[in-house]
XYZ file of C-alpha atoms in Angstrom:
652
model
C 102.342 115.324 130.538
C 101.049 113.840 133.818
C 102.872 114.365 137.045
C 105.018 111.685 138.622
C 102.268 110.893 141.073
C 99.825 110.468 138.210
C 102.102 107.958 136.510
C 102.349 105.955 139.712
C 98.596 105.425 140.033
C 97.412 102.013 141.015
C 95.457 100.464 138.157
C 91.677 100.590 138.352
C 89.589 98.469 136.019
C 87.193 101.203 134.855
C 89.459 104.243 135.146
C 89.309 106.911 132.444
C 91.481 109.964 133.054
C 92.426 112.662 130.557
C 95.827 114.105 131.489
C 96.184 116.463 128.537
C 94.346 117.385 125.365
C 95.994 119.268 122.502
C 93.933 121.000 119.796
C 96.340 120.607 116.852
C 95.996 123.661 114.621
C 93.985 125.595 117.206
C 96.940 126.751 119.307
C 95.584 125.298 122.563
C 96.822 122.595 124.933
C 94.942 121.900 128.166
C 96.603 119.927 130.972
C 94.187 118.138 133.292
C 94.597 116.191 136.508
C 92.741 113.442 138.372
C 90.020 114.675 140.684
C 88.236 118.014 140.175
C 89.200 120.263 137.235
C 87.696 123.723 136.741
C 87.103 125.276 133.319
C 85.512 128.722 133.422
C 85.184 131.952 131.492
C 82.784 134.365 129.855
C 80.122 133.341 127.388
C 81.097 132.840 123.733
C 84.685 131.964 124.644
C 84.522 128.220 123.798
C 83.673 126.383 127.050
C 80.886 124.314 125.510
C 83.068 123.728 122.441
C 85.711 122.280 124.767
C 83.119 119.859 126.182
C 82.086 118.820 122.680
C 85.712 118.255 121.709
C 86.145 115.955 124.720
C 83.212 113.937 123.403
C 84.805 113.982 119.926
C 88.025 112.603 121.393
C 86.379 109.657 123.144
C 83.237 109.021 121.106
C 81.748 110.171 117.830
C 82.360 113.666 116.495
C 79.065 115.570 116.932
C 77.562 117.432 114.011
C 77.370 121.195 113.975
C 80.698 122.023 115.588
C 81.424 125.778 115.465
C 83.185 127.112 112.404
C 86.285 128.039 114.377
C 87.018 124.335 114.968
C 87.735 123.959 111.243
C 91.346 124.939 111.953
C 91.707 121.980 114.345
C 93.024 119.013 112.377
C 93.611 116.512 115.204
C 92.919 115.959 118.867
C 95.913 114.611 120.740
C 95.655 113.441 124.311
C 97.231 111.323 126.987
C 94.741 108.964 128.586
C 94.794 106.618 131.542
C 92.725 103.618 130.476
C 92.284 101.004 133.168
C 95.610 101.997 134.756
C 97.668 102.089 131.518
C 98.819 105.328 129.893
C 98.280 105.839 126.154
C 99.151 108.634 123.740
C 96.201 109.147 121.370
C 95.971 111.109 118.117
C 92.520 111.354 116.565
C 91.572 113.357 113.440
C 88.726 115.793 114.041
C 86.627 114.147 111.358
C 83.150 112.664 111.402
C 84.270 109.882 109.041
C 83.729 106.566 110.792
C 86.880 105.034 109.334
C 89.144 107.969 110.284
C 92.340 106.372 111.676
C 93.152 106.842 115.362
C 96.809 106.286 116.326
C 97.692 104.978 119.795
C 101.079 104.544 121.455
C 101.510 102.862 124.816
C 103.427 104.893 127.432
C 105.669 102.681 129.568
C 106.940 103.768 132.997
C 109.806 101.263 132.886
C 112.022 99.653 130.278
C 111.955 96.001 129.381
C 109.619 95.709 126.422
C 108.624 97.615 123.330
C 105.530 99.837 123.670
C 102.482 98.773 121.719
C 101.407 100.900 118.760
C 97.971 100.660 117.181
C 96.016 102.264 114.361
C 92.268 101.733 114.553
C 89.197 103.149 112.807
C 87.445 105.737 114.940
C 84.051 104.060 115.187
C 82.766 100.509 114.861
C 81.371 97.649 116.900
C 84.409 95.387 116.396
C 88.048 96.450 115.905
C 87.728 100.198 116.463
C 88.988 102.921 118.791
C 85.679 102.955 120.658
C 85.808 99.200 121.173
C 89.445 99.523 122.291
C 88.445 102.023 124.987
C 85.734 99.714 126.331
C 88.038 96.706 126.356
C 90.817 98.602 128.140
C 88.390 99.750 130.839
C 86.748 96.296 131.069
C 83.360 97.741 130.232
C 80.865 95.456 128.438
C 80.988 95.855 124.665
C 77.897 93.920 123.665
C 74.909 94.103 121.361
C 71.402 94.420 122.732
C 67.941 94.103 121.179
C 66.519 97.192 119.547
C 63.049 96.095 120.606
C 62.778 94.899 124.191
C 59.726 92.807 123.339
C 61.792 90.803 120.813
C 65.087 90.032 122.578
C 66.667 88.077 119.707
C 65.790 90.337 116.790
C 67.578 93.395 115.360
C 70.528 93.663 117.728
C 72.323 96.982 118.126
C 75.741 97.514 119.774
C 76.214 99.519 122.963
C 79.156 101.726 122.010
C 81.563 104.025 123.818
C 79.383 106.971 122.801
C 76.446 105.361 124.653
C 78.521 104.988 127.838
C 79.665 108.601 127.492
C 76.007 109.578 127.878
C 76.493 108.945 131.626
C 79.844 110.785 131.622
C 79.231 114.055 129.759
C 76.332 116.270 130.792
C 76.121 119.217 128.395
C 74.902 122.693 129.220
C 71.736 122.383 127.150
C 70.746 119.168 128.975
C 71.831 119.724 132.578
C 68.673 121.706 133.375
C 66.280 119.852 131.064
C 67.077 116.151 130.595
C 68.532 113.147 132.340
C 71.263 111.816 130.073
C 69.228 112.812 127.004
C 66.055 110.953 127.970
C 63.886 113.153 125.709
C 65.509 111.672 122.591
C 63.946 108.237 121.890
C 67.048 106.548 120.501
C 69.375 107.956 123.173
C 66.823 107.138 125.849
C 66.741 103.518 124.726
C 70.547 103.311 124.875
C 70.489 105.132 128.262
C 68.311 102.398 129.704
C 70.467 99.644 128.219
C 73.585 101.197 129.766
C 71.764 101.364 133.120
C 70.815 97.690 132.934
C 74.340 96.673 131.925
C 75.914 98.745 134.699
C 73.576 97.587 137.461
C 73.255 93.966 136.478
C 69.689 94.056 135.192
C 71.028 92.887 131.862
C 74.076 90.653 132.193
C 76.850 91.390 129.685
C 77.430 87.669 129.216
C 73.734 87.246 128.567
C 74.001 89.963 125.928
C 76.783 88.027 124.196
C 74.729 84.848 124.392
C 71.746 86.660 122.900
C 73.919 87.874 120.026
C 75.128 84.303 119.447
C 71.546 83.083 119.625
C 70.545 85.639 117.009
C 73.325 84.413 114.701
C 72.195 80.800 115.123
C 68.595 81.706 114.386
C 69.695 83.462 111.186
C 71.525 80.291 110.097
C 68.511 78.127 110.934
C 66.325 80.458 108.876
C 68.703 80.121 105.944
C 68.579 76.324 106.226
C 64.790 76.445 106.288
C 64.832 78.411 103.048
C 67.217 75.874 101.514
C 64.899 73.062 102.547
C 61.988 74.811 100.863
C 64.149 75.266 97.778
C 64.893 71.528 97.826
C 61.213 70.705 97.839
C 60.557 73.053 94.919
C 63.581 71.802 92.978
C 62.600 68.128 93.225
C 58.850 68.654 93.131
C 58.547 67.813 89.406
C 61.140 65.028 89.384
C 60.523 61.326 90.056
C 63.223 61.388 92.752
C 62.392 62.198 96.330
C 65.147 60.375 98.173
C 68.773 59.379 97.767
C 67.783 55.682 97.736
C 65.664 56.204 94.613
C 68.545 58.032 92.941
C 71.015 55.238 93.776
C 68.606 52.651 92.316
C 68.237 54.746 89.170
C 72.029 54.944 88.747
C 72.260 51.156 89.094
C 69.592 50.738 86.380
C 71.458 53.073 84.029
C 74.756 51.227 84.619
C 73.033 47.943 83.744
C 71.617 49.443 80.545
C 75.054 50.807 79.597
C 76.613 47.390 80.120
C 73.956 45.815 77.897
C 74.600 48.446 75.228
C 78.339 47.738 75.365
C 77.692 43.983 74.992
C 75.505 44.621 71.946
C 78.220 46.762 70.345
C 80.796 44.025 70.992
C 78.457 41.482 69.354
C 78.196 43.669 66.244
C 81.973 43.777 66.010
C 82.207 40.003 66.348
C 79.610 39.595 63.614
C 81.439 41.786 61.117
C 84.689 39.959 61.860
C 83.089 36.558 61.329
C 80.987 37.306 58.248
C 83.320 39.489 56.175
C 86.761 37.943 56.955
C 87.728 41.275 58.449
C 90.050 39.592 60.949
C 92.500 38.228 58.335
C 92.456 41.473 56.397
C 93.178 43.440 59.520
C 96.060 41.106 60.491
C 97.593 41.398 56.992
C 97.196 45.185 57.079
C 98.875 45.408 60.484
C 101.737 43.138 59.311
C 102.294 45.237 56.163
C 102.247 48.440 58.211
C 104.771 47.018 60.673
C 107.088 45.934 57.811
C 106.636 49.350 56.143
C 107.718 51.081 59.370
C 110.810 48.847 59.546
C 111.767 49.643 55.934
C 111.215 53.362 56.550
C 113.553 53.152 59.548
C 116.220 51.395 57.411
C 115.843 54.044 54.678
C 116.412 56.806 57.229
C 119.392 54.908 58.605
C 120.990 54.402 55.163
C 120.340 58.042 54.238
C 122.271 59.090 57.312
C 125.161 56.724 56.606
C 125.372 57.866 52.976
C 125.530 61.487 54.044
C 128.336 60.722 56.511
C 130.328 58.791 53.862
C 129.917 61.629 51.364
C 131.227 64.104 53.930
C 134.196 61.780 54.648
C 135.026 61.496 50.939
C 135.062 65.251 50.608
C 137.402 65.543 53.567
C 139.787 62.914 52.127
C 139.914 64.656 48.740
C 140.591 67.968 50.431
C 143.445 66.399 52.378
C 144.886 64.879 49.170
C 144.901 68.323 47.534
C 146.725 69.893 50.459
C 149.409 67.162 50.379
C 149.923 67.685 46.652
C 150.404 71.431 47.158
C 152.866 70.745 49.974
C 155.001 68.414 47.803
C 155.119 70.879 44.919
C 155.918 73.809 47.200
C 158.867 71.978 48.718
C 160.507 71.640 45.279
C 159.789 75.255 44.289
C 160.961 76.834 47.501
C 164.323 74.958 47.651
C 165.676 74.798 44.035
C 166.495 78.481 43.309
C 169.461 79.919 41.317
C 171.051 83.165 42.519
C 173.154 85.441 40.192
C 173.749 88.068 42.906
C 174.236 87.788 46.611
C 170.955 88.528 48.393
C 172.889 90.271 51.160
C 175.454 92.516 49.402
C 174.372 92.399 45.748
C 177.695 91.080 44.400
C 177.668 88.686 41.456
C 177.705 84.992 42.322
C 179.222 82.400 39.957
C 178.020 78.769 40.162
C 181.509 77.591 39.313
C 182.872 78.907 42.576
C 181.910 75.657 44.377
C 181.753 71.917 43.712
C 178.598 70.069 42.790
C 178.068 68.833 46.337
C 178.232 72.309 47.903
C 175.908 75.259 47.670
C 177.647 77.921 45.541
C 175.854 80.625 47.621
C 176.688 79.618 51.217
C 179.495 77.096 50.338
C 177.861 74.455 52.637
C 176.818 70.880 51.952
C 172.955 70.745 51.855
C 171.181 68.279 54.264
C 168.829 65.854 52.577
C 165.075 66.614 53.443
C 162.767 63.746 54.362
C 159.489 65.755 54.314
C 158.799 65.169 50.663
C 159.011 61.359 51.005
C 156.650 61.512 54.029
C 154.138 63.590 52.092
C 154.245 61.143 49.202
C 153.628 58.173 51.513
C 150.684 59.968 53.185
C 149.320 60.853 49.762
C 149.323 57.153 48.772
C 147.462 56.208 51.969
C 144.766 58.825 51.396
C 144.315 57.694 47.800
C 143.633 54.190 49.149
C 141.040 55.547 51.636
C 139.341 57.547 48.896
C 138.966 54.426 46.776
C 137.567 52.394 49.675
C 135.139 55.164 50.613
C 133.867 55.489 47.055
C 133.307 51.718 46.974
C 131.258 51.832 50.242
C 129.223 54.799 48.971
C 128.329 52.918 45.811
C 127.214 49.926 47.898
C 125.055 52.110 50.182
C 123.394 53.752 47.194
C 122.467 50.388 45.747
C 121.060 49.270 49.100
C 119.101 52.531 49.503
C 117.580 52.195 46.044
C 116.485 48.653 46.888
C 114.906 49.805 50.187
C 113.030 52.641 48.501
C 111.656 50.201 45.946
C 110.498 47.877 48.751
C 108.948 50.810 50.618
C 106.906 51.803 47.589
C 105.750 48.199 47.118
C 104.662 47.910 50.788
C 102.836 51.237 50.595
C 100.922 50.004 47.571
C 99.982 46.754 49.361
C 98.893 48.747 52.449
C 96.616 50.926 50.321
C 94.992 47.855 48.707
C 94.362 46.109 52.061
C 93.058 49.298 53.673
C 90.631 49.861 50.808
C 89.371 46.263 51.048
C 88.874 46.604 54.848
C 87.029 49.910 54.462
C 84.831 48.466 51.762
C 83.791 45.449 53.833
C 83.224 47.573 56.943
C 81.088 50.092 55.026
C 79.059 47.227 53.695
C 78.333 46.037 57.233
C 77.568 49.529 58.490
C 75.254 50.156 55.586
C 73.384 46.949 56.339
C 73.103 47.748 60.101
C 73.026 51.562 59.938
C 69.771 52.044 61.811
C 70.745 49.514 64.478
C 74.151 51.152 65.057
C 72.623 54.645 65.173
C 70.007 53.501 67.637
C 72.659 51.880 69.847
C 74.824 55.030 69.808
C 71.843 57.260 70.582
C 70.790 54.955 73.397
C 74.263 55.087 74.911
C 74.412 58.899 74.691
C 71.015 59.182 76.411
C 72.053 56.803 79.185
C 75.305 58.720 79.850
C 73.431 62.044 80.009
C 70.769 60.561 82.261
C 73.395 59.151 84.604
C 75.110 62.558 84.874
C 71.798 64.217 85.682
C 70.919 61.673 88.366
C 74.389 62.021 89.903
C 73.856 65.796 90.079
C 70.512 65.228 91.827
C 72.265 62.906 94.257
C 74.953 65.496 95.051
C 72.265 68.118 95.681
C 70.410 65.750 97.998
C 73.624 64.984 99.880
C 74.199 68.711 100.396
C 70.640 69.090 101.638
C 71.076 66.161 104.007
C 74.324 67.671 105.315
C 72.552 70.980 105.826
C 69.775 69.158 107.685
C 72.399 67.557 109.927
C 73.890 71.009 110.574
C 70.413 72.274 111.353
C 70.034 69.672 114.068
C 73.360 70.753 115.555
C 72.247 74.385 115.433
C 68.952 73.516 117.113
C 70.834 71.744 119.892
C 73.208 74.708 120.248
C 70.246 77.092 120.339
C 68.588 75.120 123.139
C 71.877 75.057 125.058
C 72.312 78.848 124.778
C 68.720 79.452 125.828
C 69.378 77.335 128.933
C 72.542 79.355 129.654
C 70.598 82.606 129.316
C 67.976 81.334 131.731
C 70.606 80.263 134.267
C 72.548 83.540 134.038
C 69.638 85.942 134.378
C 70.075 87.882 137.583
C 67.340 88.067 140.134
C 65.587 91.364 140.887
C 67.044 91.387 144.410
C 70.671 91.252 143.141
C 70.294 94.234 140.825
C 67.822 95.915 143.171
C 70.509 96.124 145.864
C 72.683 98.377 143.684
C 69.694 100.503 142.682
C 68.825 100.986 146.360
C 72.408 102.122 146.962
C 71.984 104.593 144.097
C 68.793 105.926 145.665
C 70.473 106.330 149.062
C 73.472 108.083 147.531
C 71.279 110.431 145.484
C 69.242 111.282 148.575
C 72.447 111.995 150.482
C 73.776 114.330 147.808
C 70.462 116.161 147.440
C 70.375 116.665 151.174
C 73.879 118.121 151.092
C 72.719 120.444 148.297
C 69.815 121.599 150.486
C 67.297 121.294 147.667
C 63.855 122.683 148.464
C 61.449 120.135 149.901
C 57.872 119.663 148.868
C 54.888 118.820 151.010
C 56.406 115.637 152.372
C 59.929 114.837 153.490
C 62.602 114.614 150.843
C 62.674 111.184 149.232
C 64.305 109.635 146.185
C 63.152 106.766 143.997
C 64.619 105.325 140.825
C 61.741 104.315 138.592
C 62.214 100.598 137.843
C 60.835 100.940 134.314
C 62.319 104.212 133.077
C 65.363 104.274 135.418
C 64.777 108.006 135.906
C 64.953 109.672 139.327
C 61.766 110.742 141.109
C 62.151 113.341 143.850
C 59.513 113.249 146.581
C 57.122 111.548 144.207
C 57.721 113.929 141.302
C 59.319 112.884 138.050
C 62.242 114.856 136.688
C 60.025 116.552 134.081
C 57.624 117.634 136.836
C 60.247 119.517 138.847
C 59.410 123.186 139.207
C 62.492 124.999 137.933
C 65.539 124.616 135.771
C 67.769 125.421 138.731
C 66.305 122.525 140.694
C 66.713 120.210 137.719
C 70.368 121.237 137.544
C 70.885 120.303 141.198
C 69.166 116.946 140.676
C 71.240 116.251 137.589
C 74.503 117.032 139.376
C 73.595 114.867 142.369
C 72.245 112.096 140.126
C 75.399 111.999 137.956
C 77.708 112.001 140.982
C 75.669 109.267 142.637
C 75.970 106.990 139.579
C 79.756 107.326 139.459
C 80.461 107.009 143.175
C 78.170 103.976 143.589
C 79.859 102.391 140.553
C 83.320 102.995 142.074
C 82.296 101.685 145.500
C 80.810 98.485 144.051
C 83.129 97.954 141.067
C 80.287 98.455 138.599
C 81.235 99.115 134.947
C 81.235 102.884 134.463
C 84.023 105.066 132.974
C 85.563 107.123 135.783
C 84.983 110.477 134.054
C 82.276 113.083 134.673
C 82.000 116.338 132.702
C 79.414 118.861 133.958
C 78.748 121.894 131.754
C 76.793 125.030 132.744
C 76.595 124.421 136.495
C 75.276 127.902 137.386
C 73.740 128.960 134.079
C 70.166 128.962 135.418
C 70.801 130.144 138.961
C 70.719 133.612 140.377
C 73.571 135.269 142.201
C 71.817 136.153 145.424
C 70.060 134.485 148.287
C 68.917 130.904 147.941
C 70.321 130.380 144.446
C 73.768 131.620 145.449
C 73.799 129.260 148.417
C 72.863 126.328 146.193
C 75.699 127.118 143.783
C 78.104 127.212 146.697
C 76.694 123.904 148.007
C 77.092 122.336 144.556
C 80.756 123.289 144.270
C 81.379 122.200 147.821
C 79.845 118.819 147.035
C 82.089 118.498 143.959
C 85.171 119.292 146.034
C 84.112 116.870 148.772
C 83.484 114.023 146.310
C 86.780 114.781 144.558
C 88.608 114.689 147.876
C 86.927 111.423 148.841
C 87.475 109.544 145.549
C 90.678 111.257 144.427
C 92.310 109.580 141.436
C 89.429 107.168 140.866
C 87.075 109.839 139.482
C 87.998 112.740 137.221
C 85.466 115.590 137.331
C 85.584 118.466 134.835
C 83.336 121.324 135.966
C 82.563 123.895 133.262
C 80.975 127.158 134.352
C 80.836 130.898 133.780
C 81.618 132.242 137.259
C 82.499 129.943 140.170
C 81.561 131.185 143.676
C 83.906 133.947 144.787
C 84.004 132.844 148.425
C 85.277 129.381 147.369
C 87.867 130.704 144.975
C 90.787 130.094 147.286
C 90.057 126.368 147.103
C 88.873 126.315 143.495
C 91.818 128.287 142.134
C 94.112 125.311 142.714
C 91.798 123.232 140.513
C 91.652 125.692 137.618
C 92.936 124.139 134.369
C 91.478 126.515 131.777
C 90.360 130.142 131.999
C 88.883 131.584 128.812
C 88.291 135.234 128.034
C 87.181 137.297 125.072
C 90.844 138.069 124.443
C 91.978 134.441 124.840
C 89.322 132.120 123.460
C 89.603 128.339 123.228
C 90.569 128.388 119.547
C 93.385 130.871 119.269
C 93.920 130.618 115.498
C 90.648 131.635 113.889
C 89.875 130.663 110.248
C 89.802 133.573 107.806
C 86.206 132.913 106.790
C 84.843 133.626 110.275
C 83.421 137.140 110.726
C 84.956 139.405 113.307
C 81.853 139.198 115.475
C 81.495 136.405 118.044
C 80.181 133.145 116.666
C 77.712 132.581 119.428
C 79.295 129.443 120.844
C 79.679 129.083 124.563
């Protein structure tokens, strides 16, 4: 975690500071600070691997990582990007779509932190693009071939900008930001032009837009050629001709319809088809009416039959009720049903019950049942009379329906016979008329399709004119925005002055003439006293030039608010220098320069110096900047995979 002072940093547009990096699975967490950080240790302990893992965190994962890194599953870090803290978790995978998780770290409450998941690499929505946007560094596409500025664009990615930020041990004494590799050298020069204003970032975006417009114009040109080929063998070359052809076909169709109507009139007039048709329609209408009445009477008859059944059922129930009343009341008892004693009928008068010795009350239910039975008998008779009437009516309707059906069949046969006679007489004429109509309809559909195609072509041509106007407008904007040589030359002159200053402070050996520095305006490589970088005499001298050159780029960028990530990693500072005399003094001067620059720029530039043995006489000052000390007993990757042999792997 960063210190309190680190969290309180004032935001800088291009700041990139790594506060901590955790090798998940490797048992190592390294805490870093703004300013100068020292990483040192013996060979084969993992210093160079640490540098490569920093590149993996921020850019693309390089191929050929040592076997011991196989135990590292993720790289977790806390980054300051443009003044905002972020927690980052990135899988150590070379897969471009590997997801990178980001969580915003807030120093005060009030809103929810942002959380993101982005693919590791890509020119659009990716982790690399996110880094560039957060640091306000141009994320644009540039031409692959400088002689053809609008063809084959390629994006300038975070990995390309890291070329100016991470100087590896195998390049610090041999190359300037990888200038010996053609593809990297091309990107190195594009980054230089973007940083120093030789190639405006807005111009780059306009060029990309221009390329897109030119692709669309090319597609429209191909469509226009296709139009010419499609209509080359047709009699239609314009929409006006197609509209005239449609009008001609419509006229021919109308004439064909008139002819067909005349044929119908002729058959009606000559064969008395009109009267037959009217009689047939009248018979059919009457037949439908009779059929409706039959269905209606069938329904009524069914309802009456159901009613009759219900009435008869009710009559039966009443009869059973009357009979039951007599049977249930008039019983003779010879013994008492309670005690079993004999009962004599003579023990009571005729009016009293000889069983209970009470006078029976006269029941009225039987008379009511008899009256209801008479009423139901009357309803049954009436219902049977209505049913008989409905059956007679239904029989009459069915007879009429059969008669109308027979008449309909006769009239239909007569009409068919007369019509067939006419068709037989005019068969060829009717067939010709039908064929003519079918041809005209098909021809009209085809011409309409041609017309729709032409309309699409004309719309595309209109779009092409708009694209041409937009293309001319963008070309004018590019011309207006191109910076003059003097504007960008001013920053390059500052770079030359700063590089000369740093080389002087490093006390590099001078050649025949006085020490001078020039940045080649074509290659953007430094030339020291007239000698190119490749012509310098020793690897130790190249190391000094590389250190001074890298520092000069970053400090000039900070002083002039030029787009450059505020991170510089230098690996193998003293690998090619001796330990006595002149070489020892130069190593001491180099570390002193790093400490001076760190003290001057403080939080705005994070420097990570990776070396075997820092100067002993500067250790009192350097010890406070030590963030990682590696030994044979405590290597970078503490948890080694089982497949690795016990001998050292050979990584530095």
